[in-house]
């Protein structure tokens, strides 16, 4: 495969399948629990993705929609290499910034600055790059002077919402070629949401690829250039934003 073809497609999924094994707990009396402790618990294999074929050209902004359990977040996690496929392949061409669980790498006892360095390192940023972008990261996350003034104090002094804002700010400053976003495009208040969308538009203007999960059709309409509707682990519809969103809303009403 030529390099030009690699560059043309940011993400290629071929016959992608993912199953999880769930071990069930048997409930009952203390006696039953003691007996069951010596037995194997019943297991169930759940196939979450059932042979997906998805190609996302470089520069597209694709929204994944569908009801809970349809496989949206699992697909995003496979692209981010958080999970390995049960079968099939995922080809990713470019540096990824996964915003799957904002602040997952944060430590409450470390200062904000220390957490920025830690989380940025998890996302692949070098120390010199973090230092060069530190002021921009802080300014984007903490627009209020009193919040920015506390960045040398432990992160536990900040609310969960502020931690999410910080996680978003760090991720978008890694300058990725592919941005993966799971339900976090609307973190914070209205002013911060507007700031997030402006940054998303800047990323789009740079020709970079965005794949995001959302249940908010207003967010999907505003940001996506293409929508993939997943249902029970398969693609029900894949096409233009308005066509797929309209069909999804009609089917859900």
Coordinates of C-alpha atoms in Angstrom, one line a residue:
X1 CA 0.0 0.0 0.0
X2 CA 1.4 3.4 -1.0
X3 CA 2.0 6.2 1.5
X4 CA -0.5 8.4 -0.5
X5 CA -3.2 5.8 0.1
X6 CA -2.3 5.8 3.8
X7 CA -2.6 9.6 4.0
X8 CA -6.0 9.5 2.2
X9 CA -7.6 7.5 4.9
X10 CA -7.2 8.3 8.6
X11 CA -9.0 5.2 9.9
X12 CA -9.9 1.9 8.2
X13 CA -11.8 -0.8 10.0
X14 CA -12.2 -4.1 8.3
X15 CA -14.7 -6.8 9.5
X16 CA -14.3 -5.4 13.0
X17 CA -15.7 -7.6 15.8
X18 CA -15.5 -7.1 19.5
X19 CA -16.9 -9.5 22.2
X20 CA -16.8 -9.3 26.0
X21 CA -17.2 -12.1 28.4
X22 CA -19.4 -11.3 31.4
X23 CA -19.3 -13.4 34.5
X24 CA -22.7 -13.5 36.3
X25 CA -23.1 -13.4 40.1
X26 CA -25.5 -15.9 41.6
X27 CA -27.5 -14.4 44.5
X28 CA -29.3 -16.1 47.3
X29 CA -28.9 -17.0 51.0
X30 CA -25.6 -17.1 52.8
X31 CA -25.7 -20.9 52.4
X32 CA -26.3 -20.7 48.7
X33 CA -23.5 -18.1 48.4
X34 CA -21.1 -20.4 50.2
X35 CA -22.0 -23.3 47.9
X36 CA -21.7 -21.2 44.8
X37 CA -18.3 -19.9 45.9
X38 CA -17.0 -23.4 45.1
X39 CA -18.6 -23.5 41.6
X40 CA -17.8 -21.7 38.5
X41 CA -19.9 -18.7 37.9
X42 CA -22.0 -18.7 34.7
X43 CA -20.4 -16.7 31.9
X44 CA -21.9 -15.0 28.9
X45 CA -20.2 -13.8 25.8
X46 CA -21.7 -10.6 24.4
X47 CA -20.8 -9.5 20.9
X48 CA -20.8 -5.7 20.9
X49 CA -19.5 -5.1 17.4
X50 CA -20.5 -7.5 14.6
X51 CA -18.2 -7.1 11.6
X52 CA -18.0 -3.4 11.0
X53 CA -16.4 -2.0 7.8
X54 CA -15.7 1.7 8.2
X55 CA -13.4 4.0 6.2
X56 CA -12.9 7.5 7.4
X57 CA -10.9 9.8 5.0
X58 CA -8.5 12.3 6.4
X59 CA -10.2 15.6 7.3
X60 CA -13.7 14.2 7.9
X61 CA -15.6 14.9 11.1
X62 CA -17.7 11.8 11.8
X63 CA -20.3 11.5 14.6
X64 CA -21.2 8.1 15.9
X65 CA -24.8 8.0 17.1
X66 CA -27.1 5.3 18.5
X67 CA -28.7 4.2 21.7
X68 CA -26.8 3.0 24.7
X69 CA -25.2 -0.3 24.1
X70 CA -25.1 0.0 20.3
X71 CA -21.3 -0.1 20.2
X72 CA -20.3 3.5 19.7
X73 CA -17.9 3.9 22.6
X74 CA -16.5 0.4 22.0
X75 CA -15.7 1.4 18.4
X76 CA -14.0 4.6 19.6
X77 CA -12.0 2.6 22.1
X78 CA -10.8 0.1 19.4
X79 CA -9.7 3.0 17.2
X80 CA -7.8 4.5 20.2
X81 CA -6.3 1.0 20.9
X82 CA -7.7 0.9 24.4
X83 CA -9.3 -2.4 23.4
X84 CA -8.0 -5.1 21.0
X85 CA -10.5 -6.4 18.4
X86 CA -11.8 -10.0 18.8
X87 CA -11.3 -10.3 15.1
X88 CA -10.8 -8.0 12.1
X89 CA -8.4 -5.1 11.9
X90 CA -8.2 -1.4 12.7
X91 CA -5.7 0.8 10.7
X92 CA -5.0 4.2 12.0
X93 CA -2.8 6.7 10.1
X94 CA -1.7 9.6 12.3
X95 CA -1.2 10.7 15.9
X96 CA -4.3 10.3 18.1
X97 CA -5.6 12.3 21.0
X98 CA -8.3 10.2 22.7
X99 CA -10.8 12.2 24.8
X100 CA -12.6 9.0 26.0
X101 CA -12.6 9.7 29.7
X102 CA -11.4 13.2 30.5
X103 CA -9.0 13.3 33.5
X104 CA -8.7 9.5 33.8
X105 CA -5.0 10.0 34.4
X106 CA -5.3 12.8 37.0
X107 CA -4.2 12.4 40.6
X108 CA -6.1 14.5 43.2
X109 CA -3.0 15.0 45.5
X110 CA -0.8 16.4 42.7
X111 CA -1.0 20.0 41.8
X112 CA -2.7 21.2 38.6
X113 CA 0.6 21.8 37.0
X114 CA 1.9 18.3 37.9
X115 CA -1.3 16.8 36.6
X116 CA -1.0 18.7 33.3
X117 CA 2.5 17.3 32.9
X118 CA 1.3 13.8 33.8
X119 CA -1.8 13.7 31.6
X120 CA 0.1 15.4 28.7
X121 CA 2.7 12.7 29.0
X122 CA 0.0 10.0 28.8
X123 CA -1.2 11.6 25.6
X124 CA 2.3 11.6 24.1
X125 CA 3.5 15.2 24.7
X126 CA 7.2 15.8 25.5
X127 CA 8.2 17.8 28.6
X128 CA 9.6 20.7 26.6
X129 CA 6.3 20.8 24.6
X130 CA 4.2 20.8 27.7
X131 CA 6.2 23.7 29.2
X132 CA 5.9 25.7 26.0
X133 CA 2.1 25.2 25.9
X134 CA 1.5 25.4 29.7
X135 CA 0.1 28.9 29.7
X136 CA -2.2 28.2 26.7
X137 CA -3.5 25.0 28.4
X138 CA -4.3 26.9 31.6
X139 CA -5.8 29.9 29.9
X140 CA -8.1 27.7 27.8
X141 CA -9.3 25.6 30.8
X142 CA -9.4 28.3 33.5
X143 CA -10.7 31.6 32.1
X144 CA -11.4 32.9 35.6
X145 CA -8.4 34.5 37.3
X146 CA -9.1 33.0 40.7
X147 CA -9.2 29.5 39.2
X148 CA -6.0 30.0 37.2
X149 CA -4.3 31.3 40.4
X150 CA -4.7 28.0 42.1
X151 CA -2.7 25.9 39.6
X152 CA 0.1 25.2 42.2
X153 CA -2.4 23.7 44.6
X154 CA -3.7 20.0 44.7
X155 CA -6.2 19.2 42.0
X156 CA -8.7 18.0 44.6
X157 CA -9.5 21.7 45.2
X158 CA -11.2 21.8 41.8
X159 CA -14.7 20.5 40.9
X160 CA -15.3 17.6 38.6
X161 CA -16.4 20.0 35.9
X162 CA -13.2 21.9 36.1
X163 CA -11.2 18.7 35.9
X164 CA -13.1 17.8 32.7
X165 CA -12.3 21.2 31.3
X166 CA -8.6 20.7 32.1
X167 CA -8.6 17.3 30.5
X168 CA -10.2 18.7 27.3
X169 CA -7.7 21.6 27.2
X170 CA -4.7 19.3 27.5
X171 CA -5.9 16.9 24.8
X172 CA -6.6 19.6 22.2
X173 CA -3.2 21.1 22.8
X174 CA -1.4 17.8 21.9
X175 CA -1.9 18.9 18.3
X176 CA -3.2 15.5 17.1
X177 CA -4.0 14.6 13.5
X178 CA -6.9 12.5 14.7
X179 CA -9.1 13.6 17.6
X180 CA -11.4 11.0 19.3
X181 CA -14.1 12.4 21.5
X182 CA -16.6 10.5 23.7
X183 CA -19.5 12.6 24.9
X184 CA -17.3 15.5 26.1
X185 CA -17.9 18.2 23.4
X186 CA -20.3 20.0 25.7
X187 CA -18.3 20.1 29.0
X188 CA -18.6 23.2 31.2
X189 CA -20.9 26.2 30.9
X190 CA -22.2 27.8 27.8
X191 CA -19.2 30.1 27.3
X192 CA -16.8 27.2 27.6
X193 CA -18.8 25.1 25.2
X194 CA -18.6 27.9 22.7
X195 CA -14.9 28.0 23.2
X196 CA -14.7 24.2 22.6
X197 CA -16.7 24.5 19.4
X198 CA -14.4 27.3 18.1
X199 CA -11.4 25.1 18.7
X200 CA -13.1 22.1 17.0
X201 CA -13.7 24.4 14.0
X202 CA -10.0 25.4 14.0
X203 CA -9.0 21.7 14.0
X204 CA -11.4 21.1 11.1
X205 CA -10.0 24.0 9.2
X206 CA -6.5 22.4 9.6
X207 CA -7.7 19.4 7.7
X208 CA -7.6 17.1 10.7
X209 CA -9.8 14.1 11.4
X210 CA -12.4 14.1 14.3
X211 CA -14.5 11.1 15.4
X212 CA -17.0 11.7 18.2
X213 CA -19.8 10.1 20.1
X214 CA -22.8 12.1 21.1
X215 CA -26.5 11.7 22.0
X216 CA -27.1 15.4 21.4
X217 CA -28.3 15.9 17.9
X218 CA -27.7 19.6 18.1
X219 CA -24.1 18.9 18.7
X220 CA -24.0 16.4 15.9
X221 CA -25.6 18.8 13.4
X222 CA -23.2 21.6 14.5
X223 CA -20.0 19.6 14.3
X224 CA -20.3 16.6 12.0
X225 CA -19.8 16.3 8.3
X226 CA -20.8 12.7 8.3
X227 CA -22.8 10.5 10.7
X228 CA -22.7 6.8 11.3
X229 CA -25.7 5.3 13.1
X230 CA -25.0 2.1 15.0
X231 CA -27.6 -0.3 16.3
X232 CA -26.9 -3.6 18.0
X233 CA -23.3 -3.6 16.9
X234 CA -23.9 -3.0 13.2
X235 CA -24.2 0.1 11.0
X236 CA -27.8 0.9 10.4
X237 CA -27.1 4.1 8.3
X238 CA -24.0 5.9 7.2
X239 CA -24.3 9.2 5.3
X240 CA -24.7 13.0 5.4
X241 CA -25.4 14.6 8.7
X242 CA -28.9 15.8 8.1
X243 CA -30.1 12.6 6.4
X244 CA -28.9 10.3 9.1
X245 CA -30.0 12.6 12.0
X246 CA -33.5 13.0 10.5
X247 CA -33.8 9.2 10.1
X248 CA -32.6 8.6 13.6
X249 CA -35.0 11.1 15.2
X250 CA -37.9 9.7 13.2
X251 CA -37.0 6.1 14.3
X252 CA -36.7 7.2 18.0
X253 CA -40.0 9.1 18.2

